[in-house]
Coordinates of C-alpha atoms in Angstrom, one line a residue:
M1 CA 158.2 137.2 72.8
R2 CA 156.0 134.5 74.1
K3 CA 159.1 133.1 75.9
V4 CA 159.3 136.2 78.0
P5 CA 157.6 135.4 81.3
I6 CA 156.4 138.9 82.2
F7 CA 154.7 139.4 78.8
V8 CA 150.9 138.6 78.7
P9 CA 149.1 139.4 75.4
A10 CA 145.8 141.1 75.5
S11 CA 142.5 139.4 74.3
P12 CA 140.6 140.8 71.4
W13 CA 138.3 142.6 73.9
G14 CA 141.1 143.9 75.9
L15 CA 140.7 141.4 78.7
R16 CA 143.4 139.5 80.3
L17 CA 143.1 135.7 80.9
P18 CA 141.9 135.8 84.5
Q19 CA 139.2 138.2 83.6
K20 CA 138.1 136.1 80.6
F21 CA 137.9 133.0 82.8
L22 CA 135.6 134.8 85.2
F23 CA 133.4 136.0 82.4
L24 CA 133.0 132.5 80.9
L25 CA 132.2 131.1 84.4
F26 CA 129.4 133.6 84.9
L27 CA 128.0 133.0 81.4
S28 CA 127.9 129.2 81.9
G29 CA 126.2 129.6 85.3
L30 CA 123.5 131.8 83.7
V31 CA 122.8 129.3 81.0
T32 CA 122.6 126.5 83.6
L33 CA 120.1 128.5 85.7
C34 CA 117.9 129.2 82.7
F35 CA 117.7 125.6 81.6
G36 CA 117.2 124.4 85.2
A37 CA 114.3 126.8 85.6
L38 CA 112.7 125.4 82.4
F39 CA 112.3 121.9 84.0
L40 CA 110.7 123.4 87.1
L41 CA 107.9 125.2 85.2
P42 CA 104.4 123.9 85.7
N43 CA 102.7 121.4 83.2
S44 CA 100.9 124.3 81.5
S45 CA 104.2 126.0 80.5
R46 CA 104.4 126.5 76.8
L47 CA 108.2 126.3 77.0
K48 CA 108.1 122.9 78.7
R49 CA 105.7 121.5 76.1
L50 CA 107.9 122.9 73.4
F51 CA 111.2 121.4 74.6
L52 CA 110.0 118.2 76.3
A53 CA 108.2 115.4 74.4
P54 CA 105.0 114.1 76.2
R55 CA 105.6 111.1 78.5
T56 CA 104.3 108.0 77.0
Q57 CA 102.1 105.9 79.3
Q58 CA 103.6 102.5 79.9
P59 CA 101.4 99.6 79.0
G60 CA 100.1 97.6 81.9
L61 CA 100.0 100.5 84.3
E62 CA 96.3 101.0 84.2
V63 CA 93.2 99.1 83.1
V64 CA 89.7 100.3 82.5
A65 CA 87.1 98.5 84.4
E66 CA 83.4 98.6 83.7
V67 CA 80.8 97.7 86.3
A68 CA 77.2 97.2 85.6
G69 CA 75.4 100.3 86.9
H70 CA 78.6 102.2 87.5
P71 CA 80.6 104.6 85.3
L72 CA 83.9 103.5 83.8
A73 CA 86.7 103.6 86.3
R74 CA 90.4 103.7 85.8
E75 CA 92.3 101.6 88.4
Q76 CA 95.7 100.0 88.9
E77 CA 95.9 96.3 88.3
S78 CA 96.0 94.2 91.5
P79 CA 98.9 91.9 92.2
P80 CA 98.0 88.2 92.1
N81 CA 99.8 87.0 95.2
P82 CA 100.0 89.5 98.1
A83 CA 96.9 90.0 100.1
P84 CA 95.1 93.1 98.7
A85 CA 94.4 95.9 101.1
V86 CA 90.9 96.0 102.4
P87 CA 88.9 98.6 100.5
A88 CA 88.2 101.8 102.3
P89 CA 84.6 102.7 102.9
G90 CA 82.9 103.4 99.6
E91 CA 85.3 101.3 97.5
D92 CA 82.8 98.8 96.3
D93 CA 83.1 99.7 92.6
A94 CA 85.0 97.9 89.9
S95 CA 88.3 96.4 90.8
S96 CA 91.0 95.4 88.5
Q97 CA 90.1 91.9 89.3
A98 CA 86.7 92.5 87.7
N99 CA 88.4 93.0 84.3
A100 CA 91.3 90.8 84.7
R101 CA 91.6 88.3 81.9
R102 CA 91.4 84.7 83.3
R103 CA 94.4 82.5 82.5
K104 CA 93.7 79.2 80.9
G105 CA 93.1 76.2 83.1
W106 CA 91.9 75.6 86.6
L107 CA 93.6 76.5 89.9
R108 CA 96.4 74.0 89.2
R109 CA 97.6 76.1 86.3
T110 CA 97.2 79.7 87.5
H111 CA 100.7 81.0 87.5
P112 CA 101.3 84.0 85.3
T113 CA 101.5 83.1 81.6
G114 CA 104.1 85.8 80.8
T115 CA 107.8 85.0 80.7
R116 CA 110.1 85.8 83.6
E117 CA 111.8 88.4 81.3
M118 CA 108.5 90.1 80.6
A119 CA 107.8 90.3 84.3
T120 CA 111.2 91.7 85.1
A121 CA 110.9 94.3 82.3
A122 CA 107.5 95.4 83.7
R123 CA 108.9 95.7 87.2
S124 CA 111.8 97.9 86.0
S125 CA 110.0 100.2 83.6
G126 CA 107.9 102.3 85.9
S127 CA 108.8 105.1 88.3
A128 CA 108.9 104.6 92.1
A129 CA 105.7 106.4 92.5
L130 CA 103.7 104.5 89.9
R131 CA 104.9 101.0 89.4
P132 CA 103.3 98.4 87.1
Q133 CA 102.0 95.4 89.0
E134 CA 102.2 91.8 88.1
P135 CA 100.8 90.1 86.1
S136 CA 101.1 92.6 83.2
I137 CA 98.5 90.6 81.3
P138 CA 95.0 91.2 82.7
F139 CA 92.5 88.4 83.3
S140 CA 88.9 87.8 82.1
F141 CA 86.5 84.9 82.5
D142 CA 85.0 83.4 79.3
F143 CA 81.5 82.8 80.5
H144 CA 80.3 81.3 77.2
A145 CA 83.1 78.8 77.1
F146 CA 82.3 77.9 80.7
Q147 CA 78.6 77.3 79.7
S148 CA 79.6 75.2 76.8
R149 CA 81.3 72.7 79.1
L150 CA 78.3 72.1 81.2
R151 CA 77.1 68.6 80.5
H152 CA 73.4 69.4 81.1
P153 CA 71.3 72.6 80.7
V154 CA 71.2 74.5 84.0
L155 CA 67.4 74.2 84.2
G156 CA 67.3 70.7 82.8
T157 CA 65.3 69.4 79.8
R158 CA 61.7 69.3 80.8
A159 CA 60.3 65.7 80.5
D160 CA 56.8 65.0 79.3
E161 CA 54.8 65.7 82.5
G162 CA 51.4 65.7 80.9
K163 CA 49.9 62.6 82.5
G164 CA 50.1 60.2 85.3
P165 CA 52.5 60.5 88.2
Q166 CA 54.6 63.1 86.4
S167 CA 51.6 65.4 86.4
L168 CA 51.4 65.1 90.2
V169 CA 55.1 65.8 90.6
R170 CA 54.7 68.9 88.5
A171 CA 51.9 70.2 90.6
Q172 CA 54.0 69.5 93.7
R173 CA 56.9 71.4 92.3
E174 CA 54.6 74.3 91.3
K175 CA 53.3 74.4 94.9
I176 CA 56.9 74.8 96.2
K177 CA 57.5 77.5 93.6
E178 CA 54.4 79.3 94.9
M179 CA 55.8 79.1 98.5
M180 CA 59.0 80.7 97.3
Q181 CA 57.1 83.5 95.5
F182 CA 55.0 84.2 98.6
A183 CA 58.1 84.3 100.9
W184 CA 59.9 86.7 98.4
Q185 CA 56.9 89.0 98.0
S186 CA 56.3 89.2 101.7
Y187 CA 60.0 90.1 102.2
K188 CA 59.8 92.6 99.4
R189 CA 56.7 94.2 100.8
Y190 CA 57.8 94.5 104.4
A191 CA 61.6 94.3 104.6
M192 CA 63.2 94.9 101.2
G193 CA 66.9 95.7 101.7
K194 CA 66.9 94.4 105.3
N195 CA 68.6 91.2 106.1
E196 CA 65.6 89.2 107.2
L197 CA 61.8 89.5 107.4
R198 CA 59.9 89.4 110.6
P199 CA 56.5 88.2 109.4
L200 CA 54.5 88.7 112.6
T201 CA 55.5 92.3 113.1
K202 CA 55.7 92.9 109.3
D203 CA 59.1 94.6 109.4
G204 CA 62.7 93.9 108.7
Y205 CA 65.6 92.7 110.9
E206 CA 69.3 93.6 110.4
G207 CA 71.1 91.7 113.1
S208 CA 74.8 92.1 113.8
M209 CA 76.6 89.2 112.2
F210 CA 77.0 90.7 108.8
G211 CA 79.1 93.7 109.7
G212 CA 76.6 96.2 108.4
L213 CA 76.0 94.5 105.1
S214 CA 72.4 94.5 104.1
G215 CA 70.1 92.5 101.9
A216 CA 71.1 89.0 103.1
T217 CA 67.7 87.5 102.0
I218 CA 68.2 89.1 98.6
I219 CA 71.6 87.6 98.0
D220 CA 70.6 84.3 99.4
S221 CA 67.6 84.1 97.2
L222 CA 69.1 85.0 93.8
D223 CA 69.9 81.5 92.6
T224 CA 66.6 80.0 93.9
L225 CA 64.6 82.7 92.1
Y226 CA 66.6 81.9 88.9
L227 CA 66.2 78.2 89.3
M228 CA 62.4 78.4 89.8
E229 CA 62.2 80.7 86.7
L230 CA 60.7 83.5 88.8
Q231 CA 62.0 86.0 86.3
D232 CA 60.4 89.2 87.5
E233 CA 61.5 88.5 91.1
F234 CA 65.0 87.7 90.0
Q235 CA 65.3 91.0 88.1
E236 CA 64.1 92.8 91.2
A237 CA 66.8 91.1 93.2
K238 CA 69.5 91.8 90.6
A239 CA 68.5 95.5 90.4
W240 CA 68.8 95.8 94.2
V241 CA 72.3 94.4 94.1
E242 CA 73.3 96.8 91.3
E243 CA 71.9 99.9 92.9
N244 CA 71.9 99.3 96.6
F245 CA 74.3 96.6 97.7
H246 CA 77.2 98.7 99.1
L247 CA 80.3 97.3 100.7
N248 CA 81.3 100.6 102.4
V249 CA 80.4 99.2 105.9
S250 CA 82.3 99.3 109.1
G251 CA 80.9 96.7 111.5
E252 CA 82.1 93.3 112.8
A253 CA 81.1 90.4 110.6
S254 CA 81.1 86.6 110.8
L255 CA 83.7 85.3 108.4
F256 CA 81.7 82.1 108.0
E257 CA 78.2 83.6 107.5
V258 CA 79.4 86.3 105.0
N259 CA 81.3 83.7 103.0
I260 CA 78.5 81.1 102.7
R261 CA 75.6 83.5 102.3
Y262 CA 76.9 86.6 100.5
I263 CA 79.9 85.3 98.6
G264 CA 78.3 82.0 97.9
G265 CA 75.2 83.6 96.7
L266 CA 77.0 86.1 94.5
L267 CA 79.3 83.5 93.0
S268 CA 76.4 81.2 92.1
A269 CA 74.4 84.1 90.6
F270 CA 77.3 84.9 88.4
Y271 CA 77.8 81.3 87.2
L272 CA 74.1 80.9 86.4
T273 CA 73.7 84.2 84.6
G274 CA 77.1 85.7 83.6
E275 CA 76.1 89.1 85.0
E276 CA 79.4 90.9 85.9
V277 CA 78.0 92.8 88.8
F278 CA 77.8 89.5 90.8
R279 CA 81.4 88.6 90.1
I280 CA 82.8 92.0 90.9
K281 CA 80.8 92.3 94.2
A282 CA 81.9 88.8 95.2
I283 CA 85.6 89.5 94.6
K284 CA 85.5 92.9 96.5
L285 CA 83.7 91.3 99.4
G286 CA 86.2 88.4 99.5
E287 CA 89.0 91.0 99.8
K288 CA 87.3 92.5 102.8
L289 CA 87.4 89.1 104.6
L290 CA 91.2 88.6 104.2
P291 CA 92.2 90.3 107.4
A292 CA 90.6 87.4 109.3
F293 CA 93.6 85.3 108.2
N294 CA 96.2 87.5 109.9
T295 CA 97.1 85.0 112.6
P296 CA 100.4 83.2 113.4
T297 CA 99.1 80.0 111.9
G298 CA 97.0 81.4 109.1
I299 CA 93.9 79.8 110.6
P300 CA 91.4 82.6 110.4
K301 CA 89.6 84.0 113.4
G302 CA 85.8 84.0 113.3
V303 CA 85.1 87.7 113.3
V304 CA 86.5 90.4 111.0
N305 CA 86.2 94.1 111.5
F306 CA 85.5 95.8 108.2
K307 CA 86.5 99.3 109.5
S308 CA 89.8 98.5 111.3
S309 CA 90.8 95.3 109.3
S310 CA 91.3 93.6 112.7
N311 CA 90.0 90.2 113.7
R312 CA 89.0 88.3 116.8
S313 CA 87.6 85.0 117.9
W314 CA 84.1 84.6 119.2
G315 CA 83.9 85.3 122.9
W316 CA 82.0 82.0 123.6
A317 CA 84.6 79.9 121.7
M318 CA 86.9 78.8 124.6
A319 CA 86.9 82.3 126.1
G320 CA 87.8 83.9 122.8
S321 CA 90.8 81.7 122.2
S322 CA 89.6 79.4 119.5
S323 CA 88.5 79.2 115.9
I324 CA 85.7 76.9 115.0
L325 CA 86.2 73.8 112.7
A326 CA 83.0 74.3 110.8
E327 CA 83.8 78.0 110.2
F328 CA 87.4 77.9 109.0
G329 CA 86.7 74.5 107.3
S330 CA 83.9 75.9 105.2
L331 CA 85.8 78.4 103.0
H332 CA 87.5 76.1 100.5
L333 CA 84.8 76.0 97.8
E334 CA 84.1 79.7 97.6
F335 CA 87.7 80.9 98.0
L336 CA 88.9 78.7 95.1
H337 CA 86.2 80.2 92.9
L338 CA 87.3 83.7 94.0
T339 CA 90.7 82.9 92.7
E340 CA 89.2 81.4 89.6
L341 CA 87.2 84.5 88.8
S342 CA 89.8 87.1 89.8
G343 CA 93.2 85.6 89.1
N344 CA 94.3 86.6 92.6
Q345 CA 96.0 83.6 94.1
V346 CA 95.7 84.9 97.7
F347 CA 92.3 83.3 98.1
A348 CA 93.4 79.9 97.1
E349 CA 96.6 80.2 99.2
K350 CA 94.7 81.0 102.3
V351 CA 92.5 77.9 102.2
R352 CA 95.3 75.6 101.1
N353 CA 97.2 76.7 104.2
I354 CA 94.3 75.7 106.4
R355 CA 94.5 72.2 104.8
K356 CA 98.3 72.2 105.5
V357 CA 97.8 73.0 109.2
L358 CA 95.0 70.3 109.6
R359 CA 97.1 67.7 107.9
K360 CA 100.0 68.3 110.1
I361 CA 98.3 68.4 113.5
D362 CA 97.7 65.2 115.5
K363 CA 94.0 64.1 115.6
P364 CA 92.7 62.1 118.5
F365 CA 91.6 58.7 117.1
G366 CA 91.5 60.3 113.7
L367 CA 88.8 62.7 114.8
Y368 CA 88.7 66.5 114.3
P369 CA 87.8 68.4 117.4
N370 CA 85.7 71.5 117.0
F371 CA 88.0 74.1 118.7
L372 CA 91.5 75.1 117.3
S373 CA 93.8 77.8 118.5
P374 CA 94.7 80.1 115.6
V375 CA 97.8 81.2 117.5
S376 CA 99.3 77.9 118.5
G377 CA 97.6 75.6 116.0
N378 CA 96.6 73.2 118.8
W379 CA 93.2 71.7 119.6
M380 CA 91.6 73.5 122.6
Q381 CA 89.1 70.9 123.6
H382 CA 88.3 67.4 122.5
H383 CA 84.7 67.9 121.5
V384 CA 83.8 66.3 118.2
S385 CA 80.5 66.8 116.4
V386 CA 79.2 66.2 113.0
G387 CA 76.4 68.6 113.9
G388 CA 76.9 72.2 114.9
L389 CA 80.5 73.5 115.2
G390 CA 81.9 70.7 113.0
D391 CA 79.3 69.8 110.3
S392 CA 80.3 71.6 107.1
F393 CA 84.0 70.9 107.4
Y394 CA 83.4 67.3 106.4
E395 CA 80.9 68.4 103.7
Y396 CA 83.5 70.6 102.1
L397 CA 86.1 67.8 102.0
I398 CA 84.0 65.5 99.8
K399 CA 82.6 68.5 97.8
S400 CA 86.2 69.8 97.1
W401 CA 87.0 66.4 95.6
L402 CA 83.9 66.5 93.5
M403 CA 84.3 70.1 92.5
S404 CA 87.8 69.5 91.3
A405 CA 86.5 66.8 88.9
K406 CA 88.0 64.3 91.2
T407 CA 91.6 65.6 91.1
D408 CA 91.8 67.0 94.7
V409 CA 93.1 63.7 96.1
E410 CA 94.1 65.4 99.4
A411 CA 90.5 66.3 100.1
K412 CA 89.3 62.8 99.2
D413 CA 91.8 61.2 101.5
M414 CA 91.0 63.5 104.4
Y415 CA 87.2 62.9 103.9
Y416 CA 87.4 59.1 103.9
E417 CA 89.8 59.0 106.8
A418 CA 87.5 61.2 108.8
L419 CA 84.5 59.2 107.8
E420 CA 86.1 56.0 109.0
A421 CA 87.0 57.6 112.3
I422 CA 83.4 58.8 112.7
E423 CA 82.1 55.3 111.9
T424 CA 84.4 53.7 114.4
H425 CA 83.9 56.1 117.3
L426 CA 80.6 58.0 116.9
L427 CA 78.2 55.8 115.1
N428 CA 75.6 54.0 117.1
V429 CA 72.3 52.1 116.7
S430 CA 69.6 52.7 119.3
P431 CA 67.6 49.8 121.0
G432 CA 64.8 50.7 118.6
G433 CA 67.0 50.2 115.6
L434 CA 67.7 53.8 114.7
T435 CA 71.2 54.7 113.4
Y436 CA 72.6 58.0 114.6
I437 CA 75.9 59.8 114.9
A438 CA 76.6 60.8 118.6
E439 CA 78.8 63.6 119.8
W440 CA 82.1 62.9 121.5
R441 CA 83.7 64.7 124.5
G442 CA 87.1 63.2 125.2
G443 CA 85.9 59.7 124.8
I444 CA 82.5 60.1 126.4
L445 CA 79.5 60.1 124.1
D446 CA 76.4 62.3 124.1
H447 CA 73.8 60.1 122.6
K448 CA 72.1 62.8 120.6
M449 CA 72.0 64.3 117.1
G450 CA 71.4 67.9 116.2
H451 CA 69.2 68.9 113.3
L452 CA 72.3 70.3 111.7
A453 CA 73.8 66.8 111.7
C454 CA 71.0 65.5 109.5
F455 CA 72.9 66.8 106.4
S456 CA 75.2 63.8 106.9
G457 CA 72.9 61.3 105.3
G458 CA 73.1 63.2 102.0
M459 CA 76.8 63.8 102.4
I460 CA 77.6 60.1 102.9
A461 CA 75.3 59.2 99.9
L462 CA 77.2 61.8 97.8
G463 CA 80.5 60.3 98.6
A464 CA 79.6 56.6 98.5
E465 CA 80.5 56.2 94.8
D466 CA 84.2 57.1 95.2
A467 CA 84.7 55.0 98.4
K468 CA 86.7 51.8 98.4
E469 CA 84.8 49.2 96.5
E470 CA 84.1 47.1 99.6
K471 CA 82.7 50.2 101.4
R472 CA 80.4 51.5 98.8
A473 CA 77.3 49.4 99.6
R474 CA 77.9 50.0 103.3
Y475 CA 78.0 53.8 102.9
R476 CA 74.8 53.8 100.7
E477 CA 73.0 51.8 103.4
L478 CA 74.5 54.1 106.2
A479 CA 73.2 57.2 104.3
A480 CA 69.7 55.7 104.1
Q481 CA 69.7 54.7 107.7
I482 CA 70.8 58.1 109.0
T483 CA 68.2 59.8 106.8
K484 CA 65.5 57.5 108.1
T485 CA 66.5 58.4 111.7
C486 CA 66.2 62.1 110.9
H487 CA 62.8 61.5 109.3
E488 CA 61.8 59.8 112.5
S489 CA 62.6 63.0 114.4
Y490 CA 60.0 64.7 112.3
A491 CA 57.4 61.9 112.3
R492 CA 57.5 61.7 116.1
S493 CA 56.5 65.4 116.6
D494 CA 53.0 66.8 116.7
T495 CA 53.8 69.2 113.8
K496 CA 55.7 66.7 111.7
L497 CA 58.7 69.1 111.8
G498 CA 61.9 68.1 113.5
P499 CA 63.4 69.6 116.7
E500 CA 66.8 71.4 116.9
A501 CA 68.2 68.4 118.7
F502 CA 67.0 64.9 119.6
W503 CA 68.2 62.2 122.0
F504 CA 68.5 58.5 122.3
N505 CA 68.3 57.7 126.0
S506 CA 66.0 56.8 128.9
G507 CA 63.8 54.8 126.5
R508 CA 63.1 57.9 124.3
E509 CA 64.5 57.9 120.8
A510 CA 64.7 60.7 118.2
V511 CA 62.9 63.2 120.3
A512 CA 64.0 66.4 122.1
T513 CA 64.1 66.0 125.9
Q514 CA 63.7 69.7 126.9
L515 CA 61.9 72.7 125.5
S516 CA 65.2 74.6 124.7
E517 CA 65.8 72.0 122.0
S518 CA 62.3 71.7 120.7
Y519 CA 62.2 74.6 118.3
Y520 CA 62.3 74.5 114.5
I521 CA 63.7 77.5 112.6
L522 CA 62.9 76.4 109.0
R523 CA 66.1 74.4 108.7
P524 CA 67.0 72.6 105.5
E525 CA 69.3 69.7 106.5
V526 CA 66.7 66.9 106.5
V527 CA 65.2 67.8 103.1
E528 CA 68.7 68.2 101.8
S529 CA 69.4 64.5 102.6
Y530 CA 66.0 63.6 101.0
M531 CA 67.1 65.3 97.8
Y532 CA 70.5 63.5 97.6
L533 CA 69.0 60.1 98.4
W534 CA 66.3 60.6 95.8
R535 CA 68.8 61.4 93.1
Q536 CA 70.9 58.4 94.1
T537 CA 68.1 55.8 94.5
H538 CA 64.8 57.2 93.0
D539 CA 63.1 55.5 95.9
P540 CA 59.6 57.3 96.1
I541 CA 59.8 57.3 99.9
Y542 CA 62.0 60.4 99.8
R543 CA 59.4 62.4 97.8
E544 CA 56.7 61.2 100.2
W545 CA 58.7 62.4 103.1
G546 CA 59.5 65.7 101.3
W547 CA 55.9 66.3 100.7
E548 CA 55.1 65.7 104.4
V549 CA 57.5 68.6 105.1
V550 CA 55.8 70.9 102.5
T551 CA 52.4 70.1 104.2
A552 CA 53.8 70.8 107.7
L553 CA 55.4 74.1 106.6
E554 CA 52.2 75.3 105.1
K555 CA 50.1 74.3 108.1
Y556 CA 52.4 75.5 111.0
C557 CA 54.9 78.0 109.6
R558 CA 53.0 80.0 107.0
T559 CA 51.7 83.3 108.4
E560 CA 49.9 86.2 106.8
A561 CA 53.2 87.9 105.8
G562 CA 55.7 85.1 105.3
F563 CA 57.0 82.0 106.9
S564 CA 58.2 81.8 110.5
G565 CA 59.9 79.2 112.7
I566 CA 58.1 77.7 115.6
Q567 CA 59.2 77.4 119.2
D568 CA 57.9 73.9 120.0
V569 CA 57.4 71.2 117.4
Y570 CA 55.5 69.1 120.0
S571 CA 52.6 71.6 120.2
S572 CA 50.0 71.6 117.5
I573 CA 49.2 75.2 118.3
P574 CA 52.3 77.0 116.9
N575 CA 54.1 79.7 118.7
H576 CA 56.0 81.5 116.0
D577 CA 59.5 83.0 116.5
N578 CA 58.8 85.9 114.1
K579 CA 61.7 85.3 111.7
Q580 CA 61.9 84.2 108.1
Q581 CA 65.4 82.9 107.9
T582 CA 67.4 83.7 104.8
F583 CA 68.4 80.0 104.5
F584 CA 64.7 79.1 104.2
L585 CA 64.7 80.7 100.7
A586 CA 68.3 79.7 99.9
E587 CA 68.2 76.1 101.0
T588 CA 64.9 74.6 102.3
L589 CA 62.7 75.6 99.4
K590 CA 65.5 75.0 96.9
Y591 CA 66.2 71.4 98.0
L592 CA 62.4 70.7 98.1
Y593 CA 62.1 72.1 94.5
L594 CA 65.0 69.9 93.4
L595 CA 63.5 66.9 95.1
F596 CA 60.5 67.2 92.8
S597 CA 62.6 68.1 89.7
E598 CA 64.3 65.9 87.1
D599 CA 67.9 64.9 87.9
D600 CA 69.4 67.1 85.1
V601 CA 68.1 70.3 86.8
L602 CA 71.3 71.6 88.4
S603 CA 72.8 68.2 87.7
L604 CA 75.2 66.9 90.2
E605 CA 77.6 66.2 87.3
D606 CA 78.0 69.9 86.8
W607 CA 77.4 71.4 90.3
V608 CA 78.2 71.1 93.9
F609 CA 76.2 73.0 96.5
N610 CA 78.0 75.0 99.2
T611 CA 76.7 74.7 102.7
E612 CA 74.1 77.4 102.0
A613 CA 72.9 75.5 98.9
H614 CA 74.5 77.9 96.5
P615 CA 75.5 75.9 93.3
L616 CA 79.2 76.2 92.3
P617 CA 80.4 74.5 89.1
V618 CA 82.5 71.4 88.8
N619 CA 85.7 71.9 86.9
H620 CA 85.3 70.2 83.5
S621 CA 88.3 72.0 82.1
D622 CA 90.2 68.7 81.5
S623 CA 87.3 66.8 80.1
P624 CA 88.1 65.4 76.7
G625 CA 86.4 66.9 73.7
R626 CA 85.1 69.9 75.7
G627 CA 86.2 72.9 73.6
G628 CA 89.9 72.3 74.0
G629 CA 89.8 71.1 77.6
Q630 CA 90.2 74.4 79.3
L631 CA 87.8 76.9 80.9

């Protein structure tokens, strides 16, 4: 019967085959709709929790960061290589970099320690909306291991100073400590939280070069307070940083000044104390500076806008077309340490690129002009100075060599090549026998030195040991002669304080020739050179000269409510400028204190000073017998 085409047997329910097919199709659609709706129910649905296992969080997606003074915060880990986004206003709390575990070794060995397979697996495991970021292993900095590798105690080992000359030195050092305490207490009383104290009007001054950041004097003073063992004052400064130093600002800031004062001060405070708040703030502030590097060459512009993440050059720098040698050349020390403490390679990459550009470009007679286009990478004007606009670029070359435990050969070569060019083309001896470094304008010399150039005596002394053997004695003598010339600029004034600039012409030597160059704003460069020359030679003349400065500061710059610069060093009746500069506490008083301290206090074997006198540690990670040879 099945062979009969017209015969169709009925189903058990009395349905023919087409009807049964339609019924099954409807039933399957209904089942599909029900299960589809199940997956669209909200998270609170009991059915979804019943049928679906809870999603397991993938390791490495989030880290928990703890900031001193802040609640625990959960944040995604930051990538080590791409430039991190500038934090939005208010984002000055803990970053993943604060908790990242530091990889072993120094900057030469900071590639991720995980295998390529681990990194690939991490990249492929997350969803498109929340993706684990490399490296999957967080960083941390072992502060105790770092301390164990220092070759001297930070504050030195106190010698027996009970009698004789040592008793006098101790009294002199205590006097400098009292000056620091007075400067700090005056600032605290009249200007706490402001950037600088105005001692005559007894109020604070904010200024515009820090982009809205406050407390510049506090950050600049941290390591000096610690060094002088002013413990109560240091705790006051630390508490302010924890509670009141906010990064949610929106102004335009000087890349150079924020770096050397704020980041340098925070970094040194961390390395001296191990307090996490200083490290975290330094890293977050470093991230806010990164937009300055957004140029065709990678040479940063001098001004960064914290609100828009834009940048620009100073309007006075070749009509806004140039970056300044001393500014973009004075980032290397701090940015390497930002990478060291965060694991984020972007900081080191930025300053290494600056070196790459400078190595490639032609230099007139081996000299480095002060103005460089960040767009074309070409020099904009052949003006060369070891004073303002150029100074700390040279300083950072020799200090990069020393900070690397003498492994940064590129920095060493650049420094000695530059020093030979300076010696050949800029160095002069006056008819009166004073050695000075002139300024160069396309082959024509200005026979003057700025006060800022007086750091060079100390710099040349610092680098003499590693010069070619036939040059070492020459550089030691050159350092002494330049420092003597700078002392003469002080000795030939009525106040025994040096002018902003001094000339060698028309029969006048080591004196300012016009009132606009006769002011003194509490600058440190001369006493900085005294300190380095003292540590190298122990010639008592440098302490004698240093004490002359202390006496002059007390007589002419101390006011009822702090220290102030003066407008004319050639007048014995001081006309104060009403500003206690932050660098007076950071540099001038610190270098004077070190001048009258033992050599193992902030030993030059362990520390280099940035151009704001903030101590940063030398890398002893490869030293034999030092706890495994790694930081």
